[in-house]
């Protein structure tokens, strides 16, 4: 479904009827869902993070013989939030200077944009502490008013997308519209004032300000004025404080730092973009061992817990755990490939073979018990750039026959 709303129509949204008409939801459903919002949000704990799942109505219909039909989902909070997300997501593209926002942009690759940031002399980075937990209705309302909504319309949209936490109502983590709304809030209260300050205080020095959700980064390519880093930190802290936010960790890293790398979202940006060696080595070792002898259930569980920061219960079927493992590894390989072609080629070979062997458990178990040196030697050829994926797999699988 595509939902759009012209600037003139946004100003007209002020109640359930007008908002419902904009997102194609009946006004009586809009009213009921808002009244029952808290009961439709369910708290889920993921490690140290807390998210809230939104529900829709569910009904069970009975056939004439008394047998129950499968549940059918009806329109509720989740659907309304999804449609609000479709309504507000395009708004950021209309705002000047929106190129600084890298997070949650449909049709764009943040990795491709991040790679272009390499080569800075200095990186000054910080993050917003508990960003979502400090976005209140007033923040969302203010951001939407700047996009052409009325105060009543902005406040109403916000009420569908917040969650009650004690005596506060903050942006709901897990709400389908939250990424787009957090982008607009960050743009108004962080990006615009910080970029305005930089325009006045870093004149004549090539630099690039970017933000990915709660990560705020400043890349300086020219000679940084003396004392600028501390001055910038104090300015950003003041801007955040005025908006009701706080900065968390700060890091100032030069391109010649003996120990620290300039990193943004896991990509090392010293001189040229690359993925950290430790991440590549860990991924390569996991894939190699998965191909060589397979991983025990305990090893798979340990890996999933380290990545997802959530418990994996004993009742989970081993096939389900392995499927989840392959899904995560595939995502990591794709990420490395988007930044580093050479390591990406190596990892893709191991990933493709690992997927094949996951469907041949008997053969892999035989190899694990025999621990054939020839099999290990065949696997080590993943670094041979003269072999493509098909050639590598063909040579390795020949050892199974």
mmCIF file of C-alpha atoms in Angstrom:
data_model
loop_
_atom_site.group_PDB
_atom_site.id
_atom_site.type_symbol
_atom_site.label_atom_id
_atom_site.label_comp_id
_atom_site.label_asym_id
_atom_site.label_seq_id
_atom_site.Cartn_x
_atom_site.Cartn_y
_atom_site.Cartn_z
ATOM 1 C CA UNK A 1 0.000 0.000 0.000
ATOM 2 C CA UNK A 2 1.247 3.475 -0.905
ATOM 3 C CA UNK A 3 0.135 6.360 1.305
ATOM 4 C CA UNK A 4 0.995 9.949 0.523
ATOM 5 C CA UNK A 5 -0.252 13.258 1.832
ATOM 6 C CA UNK A 6 0.345 16.649 0.218
ATOM 7 C CA UNK A 7 1.461 19.555 2.391
ATOM 8 C CA UNK A 8 -1.934 21.234 2.126
ATOM 9 C CA UNK A 9 -3.695 18.033 3.237
ATOM 10 C CA UNK A 10 -1.373 17.564 6.250
ATOM 11 C CA UNK A 11 -2.597 20.796 7.803
ATOM 12 C CA UNK A 12 -6.171 19.483 7.654
ATOM 13 C CA UNK A 13 -5.400 16.434 9.843
ATOM 14 C CA UNK A 14 -6.617 17.207 13.343
ATOM 15 C CA UNK A 15 -8.819 14.330 14.585
ATOM 16 C CA UNK A 16 -9.597 10.603 14.165
ATOM 17 C CA UNK A 17 -11.730 11.203 11.059
ATOM 18 C CA UNK A 18 -9.126 13.181 9.115
ATOM 19 C CA UNK A 19 -6.164 11.009 10.146
ATOM 20 C CA UNK A 20 -8.170 7.844 9.432
ATOM 21 C CA UNK A 21 -9.082 9.152 5.995
ATOM 22 C CA UNK A 22 -5.404 9.858 5.255
ATOM 23 C CA UNK A 23 -4.319 6.308 6.109
ATOM 24 C CA UNK A 24 -7.538 4.551 4.990
ATOM 25 C CA UNK A 25 -8.776 3.424 8.414
ATOM 26 C CA UNK A 26 -12.340 3.894 9.677
ATOM 27 C CA UNK A 27 -12.730 6.549 12.348
ATOM 28 C CA UNK A 28 -14.450 4.200 14.807
ATOM 29 C CA UNK A 29 -11.425 1.854 14.595
ATOM 30 C CA UNK A 30 -9.057 4.812 15.075
ATOM 31 C CA UNK A 31 -10.945 5.883 18.191
ATOM 32 C CA UNK A 32 -11.179 2.402 19.711
ATOM 33 C CA UNK A 33 -7.525 1.540 19.080
ATOM 34 C CA UNK A 34 -6.295 4.764 20.682
ATOM 35 C CA UNK A 35 -8.482 4.099 23.718
ATOM 36 C CA UNK A 36 -7.155 0.528 23.985
ATOM 37 C CA UNK A 37 -3.568 1.297 22.920
ATOM 38 C CA UNK A 38 -1.848 0.272 26.166
ATOM 39 C CA UNK A 39 -3.512 -3.159 26.165
ATOM 40 C CA UNK A 40 -2.300 -3.781 22.594
ATOM 41 C CA UNK A 41 1.383 -3.240 23.422
ATOM 42 C CA UNK A 42 3.354 -6.153 24.861
ATOM 43 C CA UNK A 43 6.755 -5.801 26.464
ATOM 44 C CA UNK A 44 9.583 -8.035 25.190
ATOM 45 C CA UNK A 45 13.005 -8.195 26.800
ATOM 46 C CA UNK A 46 15.968 -8.752 24.430
ATOM 47 C CA UNK A 47 19.103 -8.916 26.563
ATOM 48 C CA UNK A 48 19.514 -5.399 27.935
ATOM 49 C CA UNK A 49 17.005 -3.941 25.461
ATOM 50 C CA UNK A 50 13.263 -3.633 25.902
ATOM 51 C CA UNK A 51 10.958 -3.453 22.892
ATOM 52 C CA UNK A 52 7.181 -3.427 22.627
ATOM 53 C CA UNK A 53 5.202 -5.499 20.151
ATOM 54 C CA UNK A 54 1.977 -4.019 18.806
ATOM 55 C CA UNK A 55 -1.033 -6.261 18.262
ATOM 56 C CA UNK A 56 -3.932 -6.247 15.849
ATOM 57 C CA UNK A 57 -7.351 -7.700 16.624
ATOM 58 C CA UNK A 58 -7.705 -11.426 16.034
ATOM 59 C CA UNK A 59 -10.940 -13.312 15.636
ATOM 60 C CA UNK A 60 -11.763 -17.017 15.254
ATOM 61 C CA UNK A 61 -14.697 -17.899 13.000
ATOM 62 C CA UNK A 62 -16.562 -21.184 13.355
ATOM 63 C CA UNK A 63 -17.846 -23.358 10.561
ATOM 64 C CA UNK A 64 -21.289 -24.956 10.656
ATOM 65 C CA UNK A 65 -19.887 -28.270 11.915
ATOM 66 C CA UNK A 66 -18.296 -26.507 14.870
ATOM 67 C CA UNK A 67 -14.691 -26.687 13.648
ATOM 68 C CA UNK A 68 -12.608 -23.549 14.091
ATOM 69 C CA UNK A 69 -11.098 -21.817 11.106
ATOM 70 C CA UNK A 70 -7.579 -20.349 11.273
ATOM 71 C CA UNK A 71 -7.302 -16.967 12.965
ATOM 72 C CA UNK A 72 -7.840 -13.966 10.740
ATOM 73 C CA UNK A 73 -6.057 -10.720 11.534
ATOM 74 C CA UNK A 74 -8.189 -7.597 11.634
ATOM 75 C CA UNK A 75 -7.101 -3.999 11.695
ATOM 76 C CA UNK A 76 -5.629 -2.783 14.988
ATOM 77 C CA UNK A 77 -2.703 -0.871 16.484
ATOM 78 C CA UNK A 78 0.022 -2.576 14.425
ATOM 79 C CA UNK A 79 -1.718 -1.834 11.130
ATOM 80 C CA UNK A 80 -2.377 1.792 12.077
ATOM 81 C CA UNK A 81 1.271 2.241 13.068
ATOM 82 C CA UNK A 82 2.401 0.667 9.788
ATOM 83 C CA UNK A 83 0.265 3.084 7.798
ATOM 84 C CA UNK A 84 1.422 6.066 9.844
ATOM 85 C CA UNK A 85 4.955 4.937 9.005
ATOM 86 C CA UNK A 86 4.105 4.975 5.294
ATOM 87 C CA UNK A 87 2.613 8.442 5.743
ATOM 88 C CA UNK A 88 5.606 10.038 7.502
ATOM 89 C CA UNK A 89 8.531 8.120 5.965
ATOM 90 C CA UNK A 90 8.823 10.286 2.796
ATOM 91 C CA UNK A 91 8.789 13.552 4.781
ATOM 92 C CA UNK A 92 12.524 13.530 5.551
ATOM 93 C CA UNK A 93 13.361 13.650 1.833
ATOM 94 C CA UNK A 94 11.653 17.053 1.589
ATOM 95 C CA UNK A 95 13.810 18.675 4.282
ATOM 96 C CA UNK A 96 17.009 20.593 3.446
ATOM 97 C CA UNK A 97 20.209 18.905 4.613
ATOM 98 C CA UNK A 98 18.536 15.507 5.027
ATOM 99 C CA UNK A 99 21.572 13.872 3.372
ATOM 100 C CA UNK A 100 23.257 13.851 6.781
ATOM 101 C CA UNK A 101 20.779 11.224 8.016
ATOM 102 C CA UNK A 102 21.945 7.712 7.095
ATOM 103 C CA UNK A 103 19.487 5.610 9.094
ATOM 104 C CA UNK A 104 16.298 3.933 7.868
ATOM 105 C CA UNK A 105 16.306 5.422 4.359
ATOM 106 C CA UNK A 106 14.353 3.270 1.956
ATOM 107 C CA UNK A 107 16.184 2.487 -1.278
ATOM 108 C CA UNK A 108 19.584 3.659 -0.031
ATOM 109 C CA UNK A 109 22.584 1.721 1.236
ATOM 110 C CA UNK A 110 24.173 3.168 4.388
ATOM 111 C CA UNK A 111 27.305 1.083 3.766
ATOM 112 C CA UNK A 112 27.848 2.682 0.347
ATOM 113 C CA UNK A 113 27.456 6.132 1.888
ATOM 114 C CA UNK A 114 29.748 5.295 4.806
ATOM 115 C CA UNK A 115 32.520 4.122 2.470
ATOM 116 C CA UNK A 116 32.661 7.629 0.980
ATOM 117 C CA UNK A 117 33.573 9.047 4.407
ATOM 118 C CA UNK A 118 37.031 7.453 4.478
ATOM 119 C CA UNK A 119 40.167 9.567 4.645
ATOM 120 C CA UNK A 120 39.303 12.051 7.402
ATOM 121 C CA UNK A 121 42.132 13.471 9.477
ATOM 122 C CA UNK A 122 39.980 13.438 12.613
ATOM 123 C CA UNK A 123 36.738 11.725 13.626
ATOM 124 C CA UNK A 124 34.742 13.081 16.584
ATOM 125 C CA UNK A 125 31.964 10.675 17.554
ATOM 126 C CA UNK A 126 29.303 10.428 20.224
ATOM 127 C CA UNK A 127 25.896 8.853 20.719
ATOM 128 C CA UNK A 128 22.615 9.897 22.293
ATOM 129 C CA UNK A 129 21.948 8.080 25.553
ATOM 130 C CA UNK A 130 18.608 6.231 25.506
ATOM 131 C CA UNK A 131 17.451 8.063 22.373
ATOM 132 C CA UNK A 132 14.014 6.441 21.990
ATOM 133 C CA UNK A 133 13.381 6.559 25.735
ATOM 134 C CA UNK A 134 13.747 10.353 25.674
ATOM 135 C CA UNK A 135 11.586 11.077 22.614
ATOM 136 C CA UNK A 136 8.292 12.383 24.018
ATOM 137 C CA UNK A 137 5.024 13.410 22.390
ATOM 138 C CA UNK A 138 6.190 17.039 22.294
ATOM 139 C CA UNK A 139 9.272 16.052 20.256
ATOM 140 C CA UNK A 140 7.214 14.133 17.679
ATOM 141 C CA UNK A 141 4.597 16.884 17.511
ATOM 142 C CA UNK A 142 7.253 19.558 16.949
ATOM 143 C CA UNK A 143 8.990 17.558 14.219
ATOM 144 C CA UNK A 144 5.714 16.915 12.386
ATOM 145 C CA UNK A 145 4.631 20.555 12.643
ATOM 146 C CA UNK A 146 7.838 21.487 10.798
ATOM 147 C CA UNK A 147 6.717 19.085 8.048
ATOM 148 C CA UNK A 148 3.375 20.835 7.570
ATOM 149 C CA UNK A 149 1.080 19.110 10.080
ATOM 150 C CA UNK A 150 -1.078 21.029 12.529
ATOM 151 C CA UNK A 151 -0.242 20.803 16.225
ATOM 152 C CA UNK A 152 -3.370 18.692 16.788
ATOM 153 C CA UNK A 153 -2.470 16.368 13.918
ATOM 154 C CA UNK A 154 1.136 15.959 15.035
ATOM 155 C CA UNK A 155 0.092 15.257 18.602
ATOM 156 C CA UNK A 156 -2.523 12.712 17.504
ATOM 157 C CA UNK A 157 -0.023 10.809 15.342
ATOM 158 C CA UNK A 158 2.411 10.773 18.275
ATOM 159 C CA UNK A 159 -0.201 9.278 20.619
ATOM 160 C CA UNK A 160 -0.531 6.194 18.406
ATOM 161 C CA UNK A 161 3.243 5.630 18.416
ATOM 162 C CA UNK A 162 4.277 6.077 22.048
ATOM 163 C CA UNK A 163 4.285 3.617 24.916
ATOM 164 C CA UNK A 164 3.469 4.306 28.551
ATOM 165 C CA UNK A 165 6.461 3.877 30.872
ATOM 166 C CA UNK A 166 5.463 4.809 34.397
ATOM 167 C CA UNK A 167 4.206 8.383 34.258
ATOM 168 C CA UNK A 168 5.923 9.030 30.895
ATOM 169 C CA UNK A 169 4.959 8.300 27.286
ATOM 170 C CA UNK A 170 7.939 7.782 24.980
ATOM 171 C CA UNK A 171 8.441 6.621 21.403
ATOM 172 C CA UNK A 172 7.711 2.894 21.210
ATOM 173 C CA UNK A 173 10.675 0.727 20.258
ATOM 174 C CA UNK A 174 9.107 -1.881 17.999
ATOM 175 C CA UNK A 175 6.521 0.456 16.481
ATOM 176 C CA UNK A 176 6.665 0.248 12.648
ATOM 177 C CA UNK A 177 6.556 4.055 12.411
ATOM 178 C CA UNK A 178 9.280 4.681 15.013
ATOM 179 C CA UNK A 179 12.308 4.671 12.646
ATOM 180 C CA UNK A 180 10.768 7.379 10.447
ATOM 181 C CA UNK A 181 9.603 9.428 13.442
ATOM 182 C CA UNK A 182 12.984 9.165 15.195
ATOM 183 C CA UNK A 183 14.648 10.398 11.986
ATOM 184 C CA UNK A 184 12.412 13.484 11.928
ATOM 185 C CA UNK A 185 12.959 14.163 15.635
ATOM 186 C CA UNK A 186 16.723 13.759 15.299
ATOM 187 C CA UNK A 187 16.746 16.038 12.282
ATOM 188 C CA UNK A 188 14.883 18.868 14.024
ATOM 189 C CA UNK A 189 16.467 18.758 17.460
ATOM 190 C CA UNK A 190 20.004 17.529 16.666
ATOM 191 C CA UNK A 191 21.002 17.754 12.998
ATOM 192 C CA UNK A 192 19.733 21.247 12.197
ATOM 193 C CA UNK A 193 21.240 23.055 15.226
ATOM 194 C CA UNK A 194 24.538 21.118 15.105
ATOM 195 C CA UNK A 195 25.008 21.784 11.385
ATOM 196 C CA UNK A 196 24.154 25.456 11.891
ATOM 197 C CA UNK A 197 26.802 25.651 14.636
ATOM 198 C CA UNK A 198 29.383 23.950 12.413
ATOM 199 C CA UNK A 199 28.643 26.358 9.582
ATOM 200 C CA UNK A 200 29.596 29.242 11.852
ATOM 201 C CA UNK A 201 32.501 27.650 13.721
ATOM 202 C CA UNK A 202 34.236 25.465 11.132
ATOM 203 C CA UNK A 203 34.353 27.817 8.172
ATOM 204 C CA UNK A 204 36.829 26.984 5.458
ATOM 205 C CA UNK A 205 37.574 23.495 6.813
ATOM 206 C CA UNK A 206 36.327 20.509 4.810
ATOM 207 C CA UNK A 207 34.118 18.347 7.015
ATOM 208 C CA UNK A 208 31.148 16.011 6.946
ATOM 209 C CA UNK A 209 28.493 15.713 9.653
ATOM 210 C CA UNK A 210 26.399 12.506 9.651
ATOM 211 C CA UNK A 211 23.977 10.758 11.981
ATOM 212 C CA UNK A 212 22.767 7.165 12.057
ATOM 213 C CA UNK A 213 19.879 6.946 14.544
ATOM 214 C CA UNK A 214 21.598 7.835 17.861
ATOM 215 C CA UNK A 215 25.181 7.874 16.502
ATOM 216 C CA UNK A 216 26.428 11.396 15.786
ATOM 217 C CA UNK A 217 29.694 11.621 13.804
ATOM 218 C CA UNK A 218 31.823 14.512 12.574
ATOM 219 C CA UNK A 219 34.530 13.765 9.971
ATOM 220 C CA UNK A 220 37.105 16.545 9.545
ATOM 221 C CA UNK A 221 39.265 16.358 6.402
ATOM 222 C CA UNK A 222 41.152 19.647 6.748
ATOM 223 C CA UNK A 223 43.289 21.051 9.547
ATOM 224 C CA UNK A 224 41.225 21.255 12.706
ATOM 225 C CA UNK A 225 41.520 24.576 14.577
ATOM 226 C CA UNK A 226 43.248 24.389 17.944
ATOM 227 C CA UNK A 227 40.826 23.672 20.766
ATOM 228 C CA UNK A 228 37.996 22.935 18.346
ATOM 229 C CA UNK A 229 37.270 19.389 19.597
ATOM 230 C CA UNK A 230 36.448 20.553 23.138
ATOM 231 C CA UNK A 231 34.478 23.522 21.839
ATOM 232 C CA UNK A 232 32.440 21.227 19.585
ATOM 233 C CA UNK A 233 31.742 18.775 22.409
ATOM 234 C CA UNK A 234 30.437 21.532 24.674
ATOM 235 C CA UNK A 235 28.249 22.907 21.879
ATOM 236 C CA UNK A 236 26.719 19.504 21.106
ATOM 237 C CA UNK A 237 26.124 18.770 24.778
ATOM 238 C CA UNK A 238 24.323 22.099 25.104
ATOM 239 C CA UNK A 239 22.183 21.444 22.020
ATOM 240 C CA UNK A 240 21.267 17.991 23.322
ATOM 241 C CA UNK A 241 20.506 19.326 26.797
ATOM 242 C CA UNK A 242 18.187 22.027 25.419
ATOM 243 C CA UNK A 243 16.275 19.348 23.482
ATOM 244 C CA UNK A 244 16.008 16.992 26.460
ATOM 245 C CA UNK A 245 18.714 14.537 25.352
ATOM 246 C CA UNK A 246 22.147 13.597 26.689
ATOM 247 C CA UNK A 247 25.323 12.454 24.997
ATOM 248 C CA UNK A 248 26.844 9.179 26.112
ATOM 249 C CA UNK A 249 30.344 8.145 24.979
ATOM 250 C CA UNK A 250 32.737 10.500 23.185
ATOM 251 C CA UNK A 251 35.709 9.547 21.001
ATOM 252 C CA UNK A 252 38.171 11.728 19.089
ATOM 253 C CA UNK A 253 40.325 9.607 16.779
ATOM 254 C CA UNK A 254 42.970 10.888 14.371
ATOM 255 C CA UNK A 255 44.007 8.986 11.257
ATOM 256 C CA UNK A 256 47.449 8.426 12.804
ATOM 257 C CA UNK A 257 46.287 7.071 16.177
ATOM 258 C CA UNK A 258 48.590 4.152 17.137
ATOM 259 C CA UNK A 259 45.828 1.944 18.577
ATOM 260 C CA UNK A 260 42.336 3.211 17.698
ATOM 261 C CA UNK A 261 40.692 3.058 14.299
ATOM 262 C CA UNK A 262 38.204 5.523 12.910
ATOM 263 C CA UNK A 263 35.034 3.413 12.879
ATOM 264 C CA UNK A 264 31.443 4.023 11.930
ATOM 265 C CA UNK A 265 28.899 1.184 12.201
ATOM 266 C CA UNK A 266 31.665 -1.405 12.190
ATOM 267 C CA UNK A 267 33.416 -0.022 9.089
ATOM 268 C CA UNK A 268 37.022 1.117 9.561
ATOM 269 C CA UNK A 269 37.556 4.399 7.701
ATOM 270 C CA UNK A 270 41.271 5.115 8.113
ATOM 271 C CA UNK A 271 42.500 6.151 4.643
ATOM 272 C CA UNK A 272 40.064 3.745 2.972
ATOM 273 C CA UNK A 273 36.952 1.890 4.090
ATOM 274 C CA UNK A 274 37.413 -1.639 5.383
ATOM 275 C CA UNK A 275 35.906 -4.025 7.907
ATOM 276 C CA UNK A 276 37.837 -4.596 11.114
ATOM 277 C CA UNK A 277 40.272 -7.496 10.875
ATOM 278 C CA UNK A 278 38.971 -9.063 14.085
ATOM 279 C CA UNK A 279 35.440 -9.294 12.697
ATOM 280 C CA UNK A 280 36.646 -10.884 9.457
ATOM 281 C CA UNK A 281 38.884 -13.374 11.274
ATOM 282 C CA UNK A 282 36.081 -14.399 13.639
ATOM 283 C CA UNK A 283 33.617 -14.852 10.782
ATOM 284 C CA UNK A 284 36.133 -16.769 8.678
ATOM 285 C CA UNK A 285 36.989 -19.102 11.594
ATOM 286 C CA UNK A 286 33.307 -19.805 12.279
ATOM 287 C CA UNK A 287 32.581 -20.627 8.636
ATOM 288 C CA UNK A 288 35.750 -22.703 8.231
ATOM 289 C CA UNK A 289 34.979 -24.807 11.321
ATOM 290 C CA UNK A 290 31.366 -25.150 10.223
ATOM 291 C CA UNK A 291 32.579 -26.623 6.927
ATOM 292 C CA UNK A 292 35.437 -28.639 8.413
ATOM 293 C CA UNK A 293 33.653 -30.520 11.161
ATOM 294 C CA UNK A 294 30.375 -28.778 11.878
ATOM 295 C CA UNK A 295 29.436 -26.998 15.114
ATOM 296 C CA UNK A 296 27.935 -28.636 18.168
ATOM 297 C CA UNK A 297 24.586 -27.472 19.488
ATOM 298 C CA UNK A 298 26.382 -25.769 22.377
ATOM 299 C CA UNK A 299 28.635 -23.859 19.957
ATOM 300 C CA UNK A 300 25.672 -22.738 17.859
ATOM 301 C CA UNK A 301 23.795 -21.573 20.964
ATOM 302 C CA UNK A 302 26.853 -19.703 22.234
ATOM 303 C CA UNK A 303 27.258 -17.938 18.880
ATOM 304 C CA UNK A 304 23.593 -16.917 18.702
ATOM 305 C CA UNK A 305 23.658 -15.593 22.249
ATOM 306 C CA UNK A 306 26.774 -13.527 21.532
ATOM 307 C CA UNK A 307 25.186 -11.975 18.430
ATOM 308 C CA UNK A 308 21.544 -11.533 19.386
ATOM 309 C CA UNK A 309 22.015 -10.906 23.124
ATOM 310 C CA UNK A 310 18.980 -13.027 23.907
ATOM 311 C CA UNK A 311 18.401 -16.480 25.419
ATOM 312 C CA UNK A 312 18.128 -19.554 23.220
ATOM 313 C CA UNK A 313 16.041 -22.159 24.984
ATOM 314 C CA UNK A 314 16.761 -25.882 25.164
ATOM 315 C CA UNK A 315 13.390 -26.645 23.604
ATOM 316 C CA UNK A 316 14.438 -25.098 20.287
ATOM 317 C CA UNK A 317 14.861 -27.662 17.540
ATOM 318 C CA UNK A 318 18.445 -28.096 16.335
ATOM 319 C CA UNK A 319 17.406 -27.497 12.730
ATOM 320 C CA UNK A 320 15.812 -24.178 13.726
ATOM 321 C CA UNK A 321 18.986 -23.091 15.514
ATOM 322 C CA UNK A 322 21.145 -24.029 12.524
ATOM 323 C CA UNK A 323 18.831 -22.187 10.142
ATOM 324 C CA UNK A 324 19.079 -19.060 12.319
ATOM 325 C CA UNK A 325 22.858 -19.408 12.414
ATOM 326 C CA UNK A 326 23.061 -19.632 8.611
ATOM 327 C CA UNK A 327 20.804 -16.591 8.257
ATOM 328 C CA UNK A 328 22.996 -14.457 10.546
ATOM 329 C CA UNK A 329 26.234 -15.629 8.932
ATOM 330 C CA UNK A 330 24.826 -14.886 5.487
ATOM 331 C CA UNK A 331 23.998 -11.329 6.549
ATOM 332 C CA UNK A 332 27.491 -10.795 7.930
ATOM 333 C CA UNK A 333 29.110 -12.142 4.769
ATOM 334 C CA UNK A 334 26.984 -9.814 2.640
ATOM 335 C CA UNK A 335 28.021 -6.886 4.843
ATOM 336 C CA UNK A 336 31.730 -7.686 4.525
ATOM 337 C CA UNK A 337 31.356 -8.148 0.758
ATOM 338 C CA UNK A 338 29.804 -4.680 0.404
ATOM 339 C CA UNK A 339 32.920 -3.115 1.959
ATOM 340 C CA UNK A 340 35.814 -5.444 1.017
ATOM 341 C CA UNK A 341 35.675 -7.340 -2.285
ATOM 342 C CA UNK A 342 38.616 -9.657 -1.635
ATOM 343 C CA UNK A 343 37.567 -10.901 1.788
ATOM 344 C CA UNK A 344 33.981 -10.982 0.556
ATOM 345 C CA UNK A 345 34.933 -13.448 -2.202
ATOM 346 C CA UNK A 346 36.696 -15.726 0.283
ATOM 347 C CA UNK A 347 33.809 -15.698 2.748
ATOM 348 C CA UNK A 348 31.199 -16.279 0.035
ATOM 349 C CA UNK A 349 32.989 -19.503 -0.940
ATOM 350 C CA UNK A 350 32.917 -20.804 2.633
ATOM 351 C CA UNK A 351 29.333 -19.608 3.118
ATOM 352 C CA UNK A 352 28.108 -21.387 -0.015
ATOM 353 C CA UNK A 353 29.835 -24.624 1.004
ATOM 354 C CA UNK A 354 28.489 -24.352 4.560
ATOM 355 C CA UNK A 355 24.935 -24.030 3.212
ATOM 356 C CA UNK A 356 25.445 -27.108 1.018
ATOM 357 C CA UNK A 357 26.894 -29.179 3.865
ATOM 358 C CA UNK A 358 24.054 -28.182 6.198
ATOM 359 C CA UNK A 359 21.841 -30.258 3.887
ATOM 360 C CA UNK A 360 24.285 -33.221 3.994
ATOM 361 C CA UNK A 361 24.618 -33.946 7.740
ATOM 362 C CA UNK A 362 25.650 -37.586 7.300
ATOM 363 C CA UNK A 363 28.533 -36.771 4.962
ATOM 364 C CA UNK A 364 29.731 -33.919 7.146
ATOM 365 C CA UNK A 365 29.621 -36.135 10.247
ATOM 366 C CA UNK A 366 31.749 -38.711 8.429
ATOM 367 C CA UNK A 367 34.321 -36.055 7.611
ATOM 368 C CA UNK A 368 34.311 -34.761 11.168
ATOM 369 C CA UNK A 369 35.135 -38.189 12.557
ATOM 370 C CA UNK A 370 37.812 -38.891 9.977
ATOM 371 C CA UNK A 371 39.200 -35.317 10.057
ATOM 372 C CA UNK A 372 40.812 -35.945 6.672
ATOM 373 C CA UNK A 373 43.895 -33.773 5.979
ATOM 374 C CA UNK A 374 42.880 -33.781 2.313
ATOM 375 C CA UNK A 375 39.500 -32.315 3.258
ATOM 376 C CA UNK A 376 41.138 -29.536 5.266
ATOM 377 C CA UNK A 377 43.536 -28.836 2.407
ATOM 378 C CA UNK A 378 40.599 -28.574 -0.005
ATOM 379 C CA UNK A 379 38.894 -26.055 2.304
ATOM 380 C CA UNK A 380 42.024 -23.910 2.532
ATOM 381 C CA UNK A 381 41.718 -23.264 -1.180
ATOM 382 C CA UNK A 382 39.010 -20.692 -0.434
ATOM 383 C CA UNK A 383 41.834 -18.111 -0.710
ATOM 384 C CA UNK A 384 42.635 -19.188 -4.266
ATOM 385 C CA UNK A 385 41.312 -16.290 -6.341
ATOM 386 C CA UNK A 386 41.678 -18.305 -9.542
ATOM 387 C CA UNK A 387 38.768 -20.491 -8.376
ATOM 388 C CA UNK A 388 35.243 -19.147 -8.403
ATOM 389 C CA UNK A 389 32.566 -20.378 -5.993
ATOM 390 C CA UNK A 390 31.493 -23.247 -8.255
ATOM 391 C CA UNK A 391 35.069 -24.440 -8.761
ATOM 392 C CA UNK A 392 35.805 -24.270 -5.032
ATOM 393 C CA UNK A 393 32.681 -26.212 -4.079
ATOM 394 C CA UNK A 394 33.225 -28.794 -6.828
ATOM 395 C CA UNK A 395 36.764 -29.460 -5.628
ATOM 396 C CA UNK A 396 35.728 -29.662 -1.993
ATOM 397 C CA UNK A 397 32.671 -31.864 -2.530
ATOM 398 C CA UNK A 398 34.754 -34.268 -4.635
ATOM 399 C CA UNK A 399 36.356 -35.284 -1.347
ATOM 400 C CA UNK A 400 32.973 -36.418 -0.053
ATOM 401 C CA UNK A 401 32.466 -38.956 -2.817
#
